[in-house]
Amino acid sequence: MRILVVEDERKLARYLQQGLGENGFMVDVAHDGIEGKHLATEGDYDLVLLDVMLPGVDGFGVLSALRKTKNTPVLMLTARDKVEDRVLGLENGADDYLVKPFAFSELLARVQALLRRGGSGNAQEITSLRLGDLELDLVRRKATRAEDRLDLTAKEFSLLALLMRRQGHILSRTQLAEQVWDMNFDSDTNVVEVAVRRLRAKLDDPYAEKLLHTVRGMGYVLERRP
Ligand code: CA
C-alpha cells in the first residue's frame, strides 16, 4: 500500500511518514502543492493525505487536478474547522476530512476505513498478513511462525511489516531506513544491516524455510523460494 502525504509542516509530515511506515505503508512526502499535484497525478498511490493550506497550489487545487484523472481516496487535513472548507473539499471529491490536531490512531482508523472502501479498487482490510507459516497481526503487533510467537522489538516488527506488505519486492536499505527509522538517515551507518541480521536470527534461523533474502547490491526481499 502506497500513501502520498502532501503536507508543508515538515515535522508533521515526518511524523506521519514514520507512523504510517511503522504500520507497513510505503510513504512518499511532498512539501508543497506543486510537487503534491505532480506526484498525486503521476504517481500510483492507494491513498493521498492532503493538507489544505499549502504553498504553491492549495489542497483544493491538488484535489481538483487529481480528480480529473483518478479516483484515489483522499483524506484532507486542515487546521481550520470551517464548515465551508469541509463542504468545498467534499464537493471537490475528497473522501474524508480530519481537523488538526488529531490523534495518530484516529488518522490510521480513517486511512484504513478509506482503503477498505477501496476507491482505487485494489484495497483490502489490513489487520493481518501471511506468508507461508509466518503470520503478522498488525492490530496487536504480534508475529508468529508455525504458531510460535516471535519475540521482536518494535523496530523489528515495523521492518518485518514493511517487508511483508511489499512481499516479493526488493526494498533498498535507503527505503527501509526512511520508512522504519528516519528520513534523514545517514547512509554510512549500518543500522539497517544490523536490524535485518537480528530480525533474521529470530525469523529464519530456527526454521527450515528461509523467508528473508539479501539481494546483493540492491537490498532485501521477503518471499517464499522453492
Ligand atoms: Ca499547511
mmCIF file with all atom_site columns, C-alpha atoms and ligand atoms in Angstrom:
data_model
loop_
_atom_site.group_PDB
_atom_site.id
_atom_site.type_symbol
_atom_site.label_atom_id
_atom_site.label_alt_id
_atom_site.label_comp_id
_atom_site.label_asym_id
_atom_site.label_entity_id
_atom_site.label_seq_id
_atom_site.pdbx_PDB_ins_code
_atom_site.Cartn_x
_atom_site.Cartn_y
_atom_site.Cartn_z
_atom_site.occupancy
_atom_site.B_iso_or_equiv
_atom_site.pdbx_formal_charge
_atom_site.auth_seq_id
_atom_site.auth_comp_id
_atom_site.auth_asym_id
_atom_site.auth_atom_id
_atom_site.pdbx_PDB_model_num
ATOM   1   C  CA . MET A 1 1   ? 0.000   0.000   0.000   1.00 0.00 ? 1   MET A CA 1
ATOM   2   C  CA . ARG A 1 2   ? 1.440   3.357   -1.025  1.00 0.00 ? 2   ARG A CA 1
ATOM   3   C  CA . ILE A 1 3   ? 0.390   6.615   0.557   1.00 0.00 ? 3   ILE A CA 1
ATOM   4   C  CA . LEU A 1 4   ? 1.237   10.130  -0.570  1.00 0.00 ? 4   LEU A CA 1
ATOM   5   C  CA . VAL A 1 5   ? 1.433   12.737  2.190   1.00 0.00 ? 5   VAL A CA 1
ATOM   6   C  CA . VAL A 1 6   ? 1.137   16.343  0.958   1.00 0.00 ? 6   VAL A CA 1
ATOM   7   C  CA . GLU A 1 7   ? 1.997   18.480  3.969   1.00 0.00 ? 7   GLU A CA 1
ATOM   8   C  CA . ASP A 1 8   ? 4.188   21.578  4.244   1.00 0.00 ? 8   ASP A CA 1
ATOM   9   C  CA . GLU A 1 9   ? 4.723   21.329  8.016   1.00 0.00 ? 9   GLU A CA 1
ATOM   10  C  CA . ARG A 1 10  ? 7.859   19.227  7.929   1.00 0.00 ? 10  ARG A CA 1
ATOM   11  C  CA . LYS A 1 11  ? 7.606   17.990  11.462  1.00 0.00 ? 11  LYS A CA 1
ATOM   12  C  CA . LEU A 1 12  ? 4.068   16.735  10.934  1.00 0.00 ? 12  LEU A CA 1
ATOM   13  C  CA . ALA A 1 13  ? 4.995   15.250  7.549   1.00 0.00 ? 13  ALA A CA 1
ATOM   14  C  CA . ARG A 1 14  ? 7.871   13.346  9.136   1.00 0.00 ? 14  ARG A CA 1
ATOM   15  C  CA . TYR A 1 15  ? 5.657   12.161  11.978  1.00 0.00 ? 15  TYR A CA 1
ATOM   16  C  CA . LEU A 1 16  ? 3.038   10.880  9.519   1.00 0.00 ? 16  LEU A CA 1
ATOM   17  C  CA . GLN A 1 17  ? 5.659   9.203   7.347   1.00 0.00 ? 17  GLN A CA 1
ATOM   18  C  CA . GLN A 1 18  ? 7.168   7.428   10.294  1.00 0.00 ? 18  GLN A CA 1
ATOM   19  C  CA . GLY A 1 19  ? 3.854   6.425   11.887  1.00 0.00 ? 19  GLY A CA 1
ATOM   20  C  CA . LEU A 1 20  ? 2.422   5.087   8.643   1.00 0.00 ? 20  LEU A CA 1
ATOM   21  C  CA . GLY A 1 21  ? 5.742   3.417   7.845   1.00 0.00 ? 21  GLY A CA 1
ATOM   22  C  CA . GLU A 1 22  ? 5.610   1.602   11.165  1.00 0.00 ? 22  GLU A CA 1
ATOM   23  C  CA . ASN A 1 23  ? 2.204   0.310   10.140  1.00 0.00 ? 23  ASN A CA 1
ATOM   24  C  CA . GLY A 1 24  ? 3.636   -1.143  6.976   1.00 0.00 ? 24  GLY A CA 1
ATOM   25  C  CA . PHE A 1 25  ? 2.776   1.534   4.429   1.00 0.00 ? 25  PHE A CA 1
ATOM   26  C  CA . MET A 1 26  ? 5.177   2.888   1.831   1.00 0.00 ? 26  MET A CA 1
ATOM   27  C  CA . VAL A 1 27  ? 5.017   6.658   2.188   1.00 0.00 ? 27  VAL A CA 1
ATOM   28  C  CA . ASP A 1 28  ? 6.110   9.469   -0.122  1.00 0.00 ? 28  ASP A CA 1
ATOM   29  C  CA . VAL A 1 29  ? 6.034   13.077  1.033   1.00 0.00 ? 29  VAL A CA 1
ATOM   30  C  CA . ALA A 1 30  ? 5.509   16.318  -0.896  1.00 0.00 ? 30  ALA A CA 1
ATOM   31  C  CA . HIS A 1 31  ? 6.107   19.581  0.972   1.00 0.00 ? 31  HIS A CA 1
ATOM   32  C  CA . ASP A 1 32  ? 4.193   21.926  -1.325  1.00 0.00 ? 32  ASP A CA 1
ATOM   33  C  CA . GLY A 1 33  ? 1.170   21.893  -3.604  1.00 0.00 ? 33  GLY A CA 1
ATOM   34  C  CA . ILE A 1 34  ? 3.099   21.874  -6.870  1.00 0.00 ? 34  ILE A CA 1
ATOM   35  C  CA . GLU A 1 35  ? 5.095   18.770  -6.013  1.00 0.00 ? 35  GLU A CA 1
ATOM   36  C  CA . GLY A 1 36  ? 1.978   17.267  -4.418  1.00 0.00 ? 36  GLY A CA 1
ATOM   37  C  CA . LYS A 1 37  ? -0.049  17.813  -7.583  1.00 0.00 ? 37  LYS A CA 1
ATOM   38  C  CA . HIS A 1 38  ? 2.691   16.305  -9.712  1.00 0.00 ? 38  HIS A CA 1
ATOM   39  C  CA . LEU A 1 39  ? 3.118   13.199  -7.528  1.00 0.00 ? 39  LEU A CA 1
ATOM   40  C  CA . ALA A 1 40  ? -0.622  12.691  -6.958  1.00 0.00 ? 40  ALA A CA 1
ATOM   41  C  CA . THR A 1 41  ? -1.462  12.819  -10.664 1.00 0.00 ? 41  THR A CA 1
ATOM   42  C  CA . GLU A 1 42  ? 1.614   10.995  -11.999 1.00 0.00 ? 42  GLU A CA 1
ATOM   43  C  CA . GLY A 1 43  ? 2.263   8.514   -9.195  1.00 0.00 ? 43  GLY A CA 1
ATOM   44  C  CA . ASP A 1 44  ? 0.476   5.331   -8.282  1.00 0.00 ? 44  ASP A CA 1
ATOM   45  C  CA . TYR A 1 45  ? -0.951  5.705   -4.772  1.00 0.00 ? 45  TYR A CA 1
ATOM   46  C  CA . ASP A 1 46  ? -3.617  3.867   -2.847  1.00 0.00 ? 46  ASP A CA 1
ATOM   47  C  CA . LEU A 1 47  ? -4.425  6.958   -0.814  1.00 0.00 ? 47  LEU A CA 1
ATOM   48  C  CA . VAL A 1 48  ? -3.497  10.647  -0.548  1.00 0.00 ? 48  VAL A CA 1
ATOM   49  C  CA . LEU A 1 49  ? -3.306  12.595  2.718   1.00 0.00 ? 49  LEU A CA 1
ATOM   50  C  CA . LEU A 1 50  ? -3.772  16.180  1.637   1.00 0.00 ? 50  LEU A CA 1
ATOM   51  C  CA . ASP A 1 51  ? -3.253  19.320  3.670   1.00 0.00 ? 51  ASP A CA 1
ATOM   52  C  CA . VAL A 1 52  ? -5.488  22.257  2.674   1.00 0.00 ? 52  VAL A CA 1
ATOM   53  C  CA . MET A 1 53  ? -3.166  25.208  3.334   1.00 0.00 ? 53  MET A CA 1
ATOM   54  C  CA . LEU A 1 54  ? -0.121  24.630  1.137   1.00 0.00 ? 54  LEU A CA 1
ATOM   55  C  CA . PRO A 1 55  ? 2.391   26.863  -0.611  1.00 0.00 ? 55  PRO A CA 1
ATOM   56  C  CA . GLY A 1 56  ? 2.211   26.903  -4.424  1.00 0.00 ? 56  GLY A CA 1
ATOM   57  C  CA . VAL A 1 57  ? -1.126  25.237  -5.062  1.00 0.00 ? 57  VAL A CA 1
ATOM   58  C  CA . ASP A 1 58  ? -3.539  24.711  -2.160  1.00 0.00 ? 58  ASP A CA 1
ATOM   59  C  CA . GLY A 1 59  ? -5.128  21.388  -1.272  1.00 0.00 ? 59  GLY A CA 1
ATOM   60  C  CA . PHE A 1 60  ? -8.286  22.107  -3.255  1.00 0.00 ? 60  PHE A CA 1
ATOM   61  C  CA . GLY A 1 61  ? -6.156  22.783  -6.344  1.00 0.00 ? 61  GLY A CA 1
ATOM   62  C  CA . VAL A 1 62  ? -4.303  19.498  -5.890  1.00 0.00 ? 62  VAL A CA 1
ATOM   63  C  CA . LEU A 1 63  ? -7.601  17.691  -5.364  1.00 0.00 ? 63  LEU A CA 1
ATOM   64  C  CA . SER A 1 64  ? -9.302  19.051  -8.471  1.00 0.00 ? 64  SER A CA 1
ATOM   65  C  CA . ALA A 1 65  ? -6.223  18.259  -10.608 1.00 0.00 ? 65  ALA A CA 1
ATOM   66  C  CA . LEU A 1 66  ? -6.183  14.714  -9.227  1.00 0.00 ? 66  LEU A CA 1
ATOM   67  C  CA . ARG A 1 67  ? -9.916  14.179  -9.774  1.00 0.00 ? 67  ARG A CA 1
ATOM   68  C  CA . LYS A 1 68  ? -9.611  14.931  -13.493 1.00 0.00 ? 68  LYS A CA 1
ATOM   69  C  CA . THR A 1 69  ? -7.940  11.574  -13.995 1.00 0.00 ? 69  THR A CA 1
ATOM   70  C  CA . LYS A 1 70  ? -8.064  9.497   -10.809 1.00 0.00 ? 70  LYS A CA 1
ATOM   71  C  CA . ASN A 1 71  ? -10.370 8.380   -8.046  1.00 0.00 ? 71  ASN A CA 1
ATOM   72  C  CA . THR A 1 72  ? -7.604  7.706   -5.493  1.00 0.00 ? 72  THR A CA 1
ATOM   73  C  CA . PRO A 1 73  ? -9.123  8.095   -1.991  1.00 0.00 ? 73  PRO A CA 1
ATOM   74  C  CA . VAL A 1 74  ? -8.241  11.488  -0.496  1.00 0.00 ? 74  VAL A CA 1
ATOM   75  C  CA . LEU A 1 75  ? -8.248  12.329  3.196   1.00 0.00 ? 75  LEU A CA 1
ATOM   76  C  CA . MET A 1 76  ? -7.980  16.081  3.683   1.00 0.00 ? 76  MET A CA 1
ATOM   77  C  CA . LEU A 1 77  ? -6.138  17.575  6.648   1.00 0.00 ? 77  LEU A CA 1
ATOM   78  C  CA . THR A 1 78  ? -6.647  21.092  7.845   1.00 0.00 ? 78  THR A CA 1
ATOM   79  C  CA . ALA A 1 79  ? -6.004  23.334  10.798  1.00 0.00 ? 79  ALA A CA 1
ATOM   80  C  CA . ARG A 1 80  ? -9.280  25.109  10.235  1.00 0.00 ? 80  ARG A CA 1
ATOM   81  C  CA . ASP A 1 81  ? -12.503 23.531  11.335  1.00 0.00 ? 81  ASP A CA 1
ATOM   82  C  CA . LYS A 1 82  ? -14.550 25.551  8.904   1.00 0.00 ? 82  LYS A CA 1
ATOM   83  C  CA . VAL A 1 83  ? -17.782 24.170  7.563   1.00 0.00 ? 83  VAL A CA 1
ATOM   84  C  CA . GLU A 1 84  ? -17.144 25.822  4.174   1.00 0.00 ? 84  GLU A CA 1
ATOM   85  C  CA . ASP A 1 85  ? -13.756 24.081  3.855   1.00 0.00 ? 85  ASP A CA 1
ATOM   86  C  CA . ARG A 1 86  ? -15.349 20.781  4.622   1.00 0.00 ? 86  ARG A CA 1
ATOM   87  C  CA . VAL A 1 87  ? -18.126 21.341  2.088   1.00 0.00 ? 87  VAL A CA 1
ATOM   88  C  CA . LEU A 1 88  ? -15.683 22.579  -0.549  1.00 0.00 ? 88  LEU A CA 1
ATOM   89  C  CA . GLY A 1 89  ? -13.422 19.582  -0.011  1.00 0.00 ? 89  GLY A CA 1
ATOM   90  C  CA . LEU A 1 90  ? -16.211 17.033  -0.151  1.00 0.00 ? 90  LEU A CA 1
ATOM   91  C  CA . GLU A 1 91  ? -17.813 18.723  -3.169  1.00 0.00 ? 91  GLU A CA 1
ATOM   92  C  CA . ASN A 1 92  ? -14.493 18.581  -4.983  1.00 0.00 ? 92  ASN A CA 1
ATOM   93  C  CA . GLY A 1 93  ? -14.145 14.872  -4.396  1.00 0.00 ? 93  GLY A CA 1
ATOM   94  C  CA . ALA A 1 94  ? -12.384 14.441  -1.052  1.00 0.00 ? 94  ALA A CA 1
ATOM   95  C  CA . ASP A 1 95  ? -13.429 11.204  0.645   1.00 0.00 ? 95  ASP A CA 1
ATOM   96  C  CA . ASP A 1 96  ? -12.942 12.242  4.242   1.00 0.00 ? 96  ASP A CA 1
ATOM   97  C  CA . TYR A 1 97  ? -11.783 15.132  6.338   1.00 0.00 ? 97  TYR A CA 1
ATOM   98  C  CA . LEU A 1 98  ? -9.674  15.407  9.501   1.00 0.00 ? 98  LEU A CA 1
ATOM   99  C  CA . VAL A 1 99  ? -9.115  18.553  11.559  1.00 0.00 ? 99  VAL A CA 1
ATOM   100 C  CA . LYS A 1 100 ? -5.708  19.229  13.129  1.00 0.00 ? 100 LYS A CA 1
ATOM   101 C  CA . PRO A 1 101 ? -4.574  18.471  15.692  1.00 0.00 ? 101 PRO A CA 1
ATOM   102 C  CA . PHE A 1 102 ? -5.596  14.835  15.501  1.00 0.00 ? 102 PHE A CA 1
ATOM   103 C  CA . ALA A 1 103 ? -4.500  11.662  17.249  1.00 0.00 ? 103 ALA A CA 1
ATOM   104 C  CA . PHE A 1 104 ? -2.469  9.313   15.070  1.00 0.00 ? 104 PHE A CA 1
ATOM   105 C  CA . SER A 1 105 ? -4.813  6.441   15.946  1.00 0.00 ? 105 SER A CA 1
ATOM   106 C  CA . GLU A 1 106 ? -7.720  8.478   14.557  1.00 0.00 ? 106 GLU A CA 1
ATOM   107 C  CA . LEU A 1 107 ? -5.833  9.153   11.346  1.00 0.00 ? 107 LEU A CA 1
ATOM   108 C  CA . LEU A 1 108 ? -4.908  5.487   10.979  1.00 0.00 ? 108 LEU A CA 1
ATOM   109 C  CA . ALA A 1 109 ? -8.517  4.407   11.520  1.00 0.00 ? 109 ALA A CA 1
ATOM   110 C  CA . ARG A 1 110 ? -9.718  6.839   8.813   1.00 0.00 ? 110 ARG A CA 1
ATOM   111 C  CA . VAL A 1 111 ? -6.971  5.708   6.438   1.00 0.00 ? 111 VAL A CA 1
ATOM   112 C  CA . GLN A 1 112 ? -7.869  2.063   6.922   1.00 0.00 ? 112 GLN A CA 1
ATOM   113 C  CA . ALA A 1 113 ? -11.583 2.786   6.520   1.00 0.00 ? 113 ALA A CA 1
ATOM   114 C  CA . LEU A 1 114 ? -10.920 4.563   3.218   1.00 0.00 ? 114 LEU A CA 1
ATOM   115 C  CA . LEU A 1 115 ? -8.674  1.773   1.968   1.00 0.00 ? 115 LEU A CA 1
ATOM   116 C  CA . ARG A 1 116 ? -11.362 -0.733  2.910   1.00 0.00 ? 116 ARG A CA 1
ATOM   117 C  CA . ARG A 1 117 ? -13.910 1.225   0.945   1.00 0.00 ? 117 ARG A CA 1
ATOM   118 C  CA . GLY A 1 118 ? -11.427 0.876   -1.879  1.00 0.00 ? 118 GLY A CA 1
ATOM   119 C  CA . GLY A 1 119 ? -11.626 3.932   -4.111  1.00 0.00 ? 119 GLY A CA 1
ATOM   120 C  CA . SER A 1 120 ? -8.717  2.598   -6.127  1.00 0.00 ? 120 SER A CA 1
ATOM   121 C  CA . GLY A 1 121 ? -10.264 -0.827  -6.477  1.00 0.00 ? 121 GLY A CA 1
ATOM   122 C  CA . ASN A 1 122 ? -7.368  -2.864  -5.102  1.00 0.00 ? 122 ASN A CA 1
ATOM   123 C  CA . ALA A 1 123 ? -7.632  -2.016  -1.424  1.00 0.00 ? 123 ALA A CA 1
ATOM   124 C  CA . GLN A 1 124 ? -8.214  -4.547  1.296   1.00 0.00 ? 124 GLN A CA 1
ATOM   125 C  CA . GLU A 1 125 ? -8.527  -4.545  5.041   1.00 0.00 ? 125 GLU A CA 1
ATOM   126 C  CA . ILE A 1 126 ? -5.156  -4.512  6.721   1.00 0.00 ? 126 ILE A CA 1
ATOM   127 C  CA . THR A 1 127 ? -5.284  -6.362  10.003  1.00 0.00 ? 127 THR A CA 1
ATOM   128 C  CA . SER A 1 128 ? -3.094  -9.361  9.325   1.00 0.00 ? 128 SER A CA 1
ATOM   129 C  CA . LEU A 1 129 ? -0.590  -10.557 6.761   1.00 0.00 ? 129 LEU A CA 1
ATOM   130 C  CA . ARG A 1 130 ? 0.513   -14.066 5.939   1.00 0.00 ? 130 ARG A CA 1
ATOM   131 C  CA . LEU A 1 131 ? 3.435   -15.643 4.109   1.00 0.00 ? 131 LEU A CA 1
ATOM   132 C  CA . GLY A 1 132 ? 3.802   -19.414 4.385   1.00 0.00 ? 132 GLY A CA 1
ATOM   133 C  CA . ASP A 1 133 ? 3.735   -20.216 8.100   1.00 0.00 ? 133 ASP A CA 1
ATOM   134 C  CA . LEU A 1 134 ? 4.565   -16.616 9.047   1.00 0.00 ? 134 LEU A CA 1
ATOM   135 C  CA . GLU A 1 135 ? 1.668   -14.512 10.257  1.00 0.00 ? 135 GLU A CA 1
ATOM   136 C  CA . LEU A 1 136 ? 1.600   -10.873 11.319  1.00 0.00 ? 136 LEU A CA 1
ATOM   137 C  CA . ASP A 1 137 ? -1.211  -9.472  13.419  1.00 0.00 ? 137 ASP A CA 1
ATOM   138 C  CA . LEU A 1 138 ? -0.973  -5.757  12.661  1.00 0.00 ? 138 LEU A CA 1
ATOM   139 C  CA . VAL A 1 139 ? -3.538  -4.798  15.267  1.00 0.00 ? 139 VAL A CA 1
ATOM   140 C  CA . ARG A 1 140 ? -1.779  -6.464  18.194  1.00 0.00 ? 140 ARG A CA 1
ATOM   141 C  CA . ARG A 1 141 ? 1.667   -6.104  16.541  1.00 0.00 ? 141 ARG A CA 1
ATOM   142 C  CA . LYS A 1 142 ? 2.356   -9.772  17.016  1.00 0.00 ? 142 LYS A CA 1
ATOM   143 C  CA . ALA A 1 143 ? 4.336   -12.072 14.728  1.00 0.00 ? 143 ALA A CA 1
ATOM   144 C  CA . THR A 1 144 ? 4.162   -15.862 14.722  1.00 0.00 ? 144 THR A CA 1
ATOM   145 C  CA . ARG A 1 145 ? 5.823   -18.626 12.725  1.00 0.00 ? 145 ARG A CA 1
ATOM   146 C  CA . ALA A 1 146 ? 4.253   -22.059 12.804  1.00 0.00 ? 146 ALA A CA 1
ATOM   147 C  CA . GLU A 1 147 ? 2.279   -20.857 15.851  1.00 0.00 ? 147 GLU A CA 1
ATOM   148 C  CA . ASP A 1 148 ? 5.495   -19.825 17.688  1.00 0.00 ? 148 ASP A CA 1
ATOM   149 C  CA . ARG A 1 149 ? 5.407   -16.244 18.891  1.00 0.00 ? 149 ARG A CA 1
ATOM   150 C  CA . LEU A 1 150 ? 8.453   -14.310 17.615  1.00 0.00 ? 150 LEU A CA 1
ATOM   151 C  CA . ASP A 1 151 ? 9.966   -12.037 20.225  1.00 0.00 ? 151 ASP A CA 1
ATOM   152 C  CA . LEU A 1 152 ? 10.538  -8.909  18.120  1.00 0.00 ? 152 LEU A CA 1
ATOM   153 C  CA . THR A 1 153 ? 11.385  -5.364  19.139  1.00 0.00 ? 153 THR A CA 1
ATOM   154 C  CA . ALA A 1 154 ? 9.113   -2.556  17.901  1.00 0.00 ? 154 ALA A CA 1
ATOM   155 C  CA . LYS A 1 155 ? 11.573  -1.664  15.118  1.00 0.00 ? 155 LYS A CA 1
ATOM   156 C  CA . GLU A 1 156 ? 11.995  -5.282  14.066  1.00 0.00 ? 156 GLU A CA 1
ATOM   157 C  CA . PHE A 1 157 ? 8.233   -5.631  13.859  1.00 0.00 ? 157 PHE A CA 1
ATOM   158 C  CA . SER A 1 158 ? 7.954   -2.448  11.773  1.00 0.00 ? 158 SER A CA 1
ATOM   159 C  CA . LEU A 1 159 ? 10.708  -3.694  9.478   1.00 0.00 ? 159 LEU A CA 1
ATOM   160 C  CA . LEU A 1 160 ? 9.022   -7.057  9.067   1.00 0.00 ? 160 LEU A CA 1
ATOM   161 C  CA . ALA A 1 161 ? 5.595   -5.453  8.484   1.00 0.00 ? 161 ALA A CA 1
ATOM   162 C  CA . LEU A 1 162 ? 7.025   -3.294  5.728   1.00 0.00 ? 162 LEU A CA 1
ATOM   163 C  CA . LEU A 1 163 ? 8.755   -6.239  4.040   1.00 0.00 ? 163 LEU A CA 1
ATOM   164 C  CA . MET A 1 164 ? 5.579   -8.324  4.437   1.00 0.00 ? 164 MET A CA 1
ATOM   165 C  CA . ARG A 1 165 ? 3.357   -5.721  2.878   1.00 0.00 ? 165 ARG A CA 1
ATOM   166 C  CA . ARG A 1 166 ? 5.702   -5.464  -0.085  1.00 0.00 ? 166 ARG A CA 1
ATOM   167 C  CA . GLN A 1 167 ? 6.481   -9.183  -0.186  1.00 0.00 ? 167 GLN A CA 1
ATOM   168 C  CA . GLY A 1 168 ? 8.205   -10.242 -3.385  1.00 0.00 ? 168 GLY A CA 1
ATOM   169 C  CA . HIS A 1 169 ? 9.514   -6.691  -3.946  1.00 0.00 ? 169 HIS A CA 1
ATOM   170 C  CA . ILE A 1 170 ? 13.132  -5.775  -3.306  1.00 0.00 ? 170 ILE A CA 1
ATOM   171 C  CA . LEU A 1 171 ? 13.394  -2.934  -0.794  1.00 0.00 ? 171 LEU A CA 1
ATOM   172 C  CA . SER A 1 172 ? 16.641  -0.976  -0.654  1.00 0.00 ? 172 SER A CA 1
ATOM   173 C  CA . ARG A 1 173 ? 18.431  -0.091  2.571   1.00 0.00 ? 173 ARG A CA 1
ATOM   174 C  CA . THR A 1 174 ? 17.525  3.533   1.956   1.00 0.00 ? 174 THR A CA 1
ATOM   175 C  CA . GLN A 1 175 ? 13.838  2.724   1.548   1.00 0.00 ? 175 GLN A CA 1
ATOM   176 C  CA . LEU A 1 176 ? 13.853  0.684   4.734   1.00 0.00 ? 176 LEU A CA 1
ATOM   177 C  CA . ALA A 1 177 ? 15.810  3.346   6.596   1.00 0.00 ? 177 ALA A CA 1
ATOM   178 C  CA . GLU A 1 178 ? 13.443  6.105   5.514   1.00 0.00 ? 178 GLU A CA 1
ATOM   179 C  CA . GLN A 1 179 ? 10.316  4.175   6.332   1.00 0.00 ? 179 GLN A CA 1
ATOM   180 C  CA . VAL A 1 180 ? 11.304  2.460   9.556   1.00 0.00 ? 180 VAL A CA 1
ATOM   181 C  CA . TRP A 1 181 ? 13.795  4.899   11.098  1.00 0.00 ? 181 TRP A CA 1
ATOM   182 C  CA . ASP A 1 182 ? 14.016  8.476   9.959   1.00 0.00 ? 182 ASP A CA 1
ATOM   183 C  CA . MET A 1 183 ? 14.001  10.191  6.625   1.00 0.00 ? 183 MET A CA 1
ATOM   184 C  CA . ASN A 1 184 ? 17.278  11.960  7.462   1.00 0.00 ? 184 ASN A CA 1
ATOM   185 C  CA . PHE A 1 185 ? 19.038  8.641   7.728   1.00 0.00 ? 185 PHE A CA 1
ATOM   186 C  CA . ASP A 1 186 ? 22.815  8.649   7.385   1.00 0.00 ? 186 ASP A CA 1
ATOM   187 C  CA . SER A 1 187 ? 23.513  6.025   4.750   1.00 0.00 ? 187 SER A CA 1
ATOM   188 C  CA . ASP A 1 188 ? 27.016  5.399   6.142   1.00 0.00 ? 188 ASP A CA 1
ATOM   189 C  CA . THR A 1 189 ? 25.645  3.726   9.223   1.00 0.00 ? 189 THR A CA 1
ATOM   190 C  CA . ASN A 1 190 ? 24.806  0.058   9.138   1.00 0.00 ? 190 ASN A CA 1
ATOM   191 C  CA . VAL A 1 191 ? 21.662  0.304   11.255  1.00 0.00 ? 191 VAL A CA 1
ATOM   192 C  CA . VAL A 1 192 ? 19.554  -1.447  8.609   1.00 0.00 ? 192 VAL A CA 1
ATOM   193 C  CA . GLU A 1 193 ? 22.005  -4.317  8.166   1.00 0.00 ? 193 GLU A CA 1
ATOM   194 C  CA . VAL A 1 194 ? 22.248  -4.842  11.910  1.00 0.00 ? 194 VAL A CA 1
ATOM   195 C  CA . ALA A 1 195 ? 18.459  -4.803  12.293  1.00 0.00 ? 195 ALA A CA 1
ATOM   196 C  CA . VAL A 1 196 ? 17.988  -7.198  9.382   1.00 0.00 ? 196 VAL A CA 1
ATOM   197 C  CA . ARG A 1 197 ? 20.558  -9.549  10.886  1.00 0.00 ? 197 ARG A CA 1
ATOM   198 C  CA . ARG A 1 198 ? 18.749  -9.541  14.237  1.00 0.00 ? 198 ARG A CA 1
ATOM   199 C  CA . LEU A 1 199 ? 15.385  -9.972  12.580  1.00 0.00 ? 199 LEU A CA 1
ATOM   200 C  CA . ARG A 1 200 ? 16.687  -12.857 10.505  1.00 0.00 ? 200 ARG A CA 1
ATOM   201 C  CA . ALA A 1 201 ? 18.064  -14.599 13.596  1.00 0.00 ? 201 ALA A CA 1
ATOM   202 C  CA . LYS A 1 202 ? 14.580  -14.642 15.098  1.00 0.00 ? 202 LYS A CA 1
ATOM   203 C  CA . LEU A 1 203 ? 12.541  -15.031 11.941  1.00 0.00 ? 203 LEU A CA 1
ATOM   204 C  CA . ASP A 1 204 ? 14.503  -17.517 9.877   1.00 0.00 ? 204 ASP A CA 1
ATOM   205 C  CA . ASP A 1 205 ? 17.355  -19.188 11.754  1.00 0.00 ? 205 ASP A CA 1
ATOM   206 C  CA . PRO A 1 206 ? 15.237  -21.618 13.795  1.00 0.00 ? 206 PRO A CA 1
ATOM   207 C  CA . TYR A 1 207 ? 13.174  -22.683 10.766  1.00 0.00 ? 207 TYR A CA 1
ATOM   208 C  CA . ALA A 1 208 ? 13.879  -24.784 7.694   1.00 0.00 ? 208 ALA A CA 1
ATOM   209 C  CA . GLU A 1 209 ? 12.244  -22.418 5.236   1.00 0.00 ? 209 GLU A CA 1
ATOM   210 C  CA . LYS A 1 210 ? 14.057  -19.072 4.845   1.00 0.00 ? 210 LYS A CA 1
ATOM   211 C  CA . LEU A 1 211 ? 11.863  -16.098 4.017   1.00 0.00 ? 211 LEU A CA 1
ATOM   212 C  CA . LEU A 1 212 ? 14.124  -13.049 4.294   1.00 0.00 ? 212 LEU A CA 1
ATOM   213 C  CA . HIS A 1 213 ? 16.646  -12.852 1.465   1.00 0.00 ? 213 HIS A CA 1
ATOM   214 C  CA . THR A 1 214 ? 19.503  -10.460 0.698   1.00 0.00 ? 214 THR A CA 1
ATOM   215 C  CA . VAL A 1 215 ? 19.756  -9.299  -2.899  1.00 0.00 ? 215 VAL A CA 1
ATOM   216 C  CA . ARG A 1 216 ? 23.382  -8.286  -3.365  1.00 0.00 ? 216 ARG A CA 1
ATOM   217 C  CA . GLY A 1 217 ? 23.875  -4.605  -4.059  1.00 0.00 ? 217 GLY A CA 1
ATOM   218 C  CA . MET A 1 218 ? 20.124  -3.951  -4.030  1.00 0.00 ? 218 MET A CA 1
ATOM   219 C  CA . GLY A 1 219 ? 18.530  -4.674  -0.703  1.00 0.00 ? 219 GLY A CA 1
ATOM   220 C  CA . TYR A 1 220 ? 16.218  -7.213  0.838   1.00 0.00 ? 220 TYR A CA 1
ATOM   221 C  CA . VAL A 1 221 ? 13.162  -9.163  -0.170  1.00 0.00 ? 221 VAL A CA 1
ATOM   222 C  CA . LEU A 1 222 ? 10.709  -11.250 1.813   1.00 0.00 ? 222 LEU A CA 1
ATOM   223 C  CA . GLU A 1 223 ? 9.350   -14.187 -0.160  1.00 0.00 ? 223 GLU A CA 1
ATOM   224 C  CA . ARG A 1 224 ? 8.999   -17.953 -0.323  1.00 0.00 ? 224 ARG A CA 1
ATOM   225 C  CA . ARG A 1 225 ? 11.557  -19.621 -2.530  1.00 0.00 ? 225 ARG A CA 1
ATOM   226 C  CA . PRO A 1 226 ? 11.219  -23.183 -3.735  1.00 0.00 ? 226 PRO A CA 1
HETATM 227 CA CA . CA  B 2 .   ? -0.225  23.570  5.814   1.00 0.00 ? 1   CA  B CA 1
#
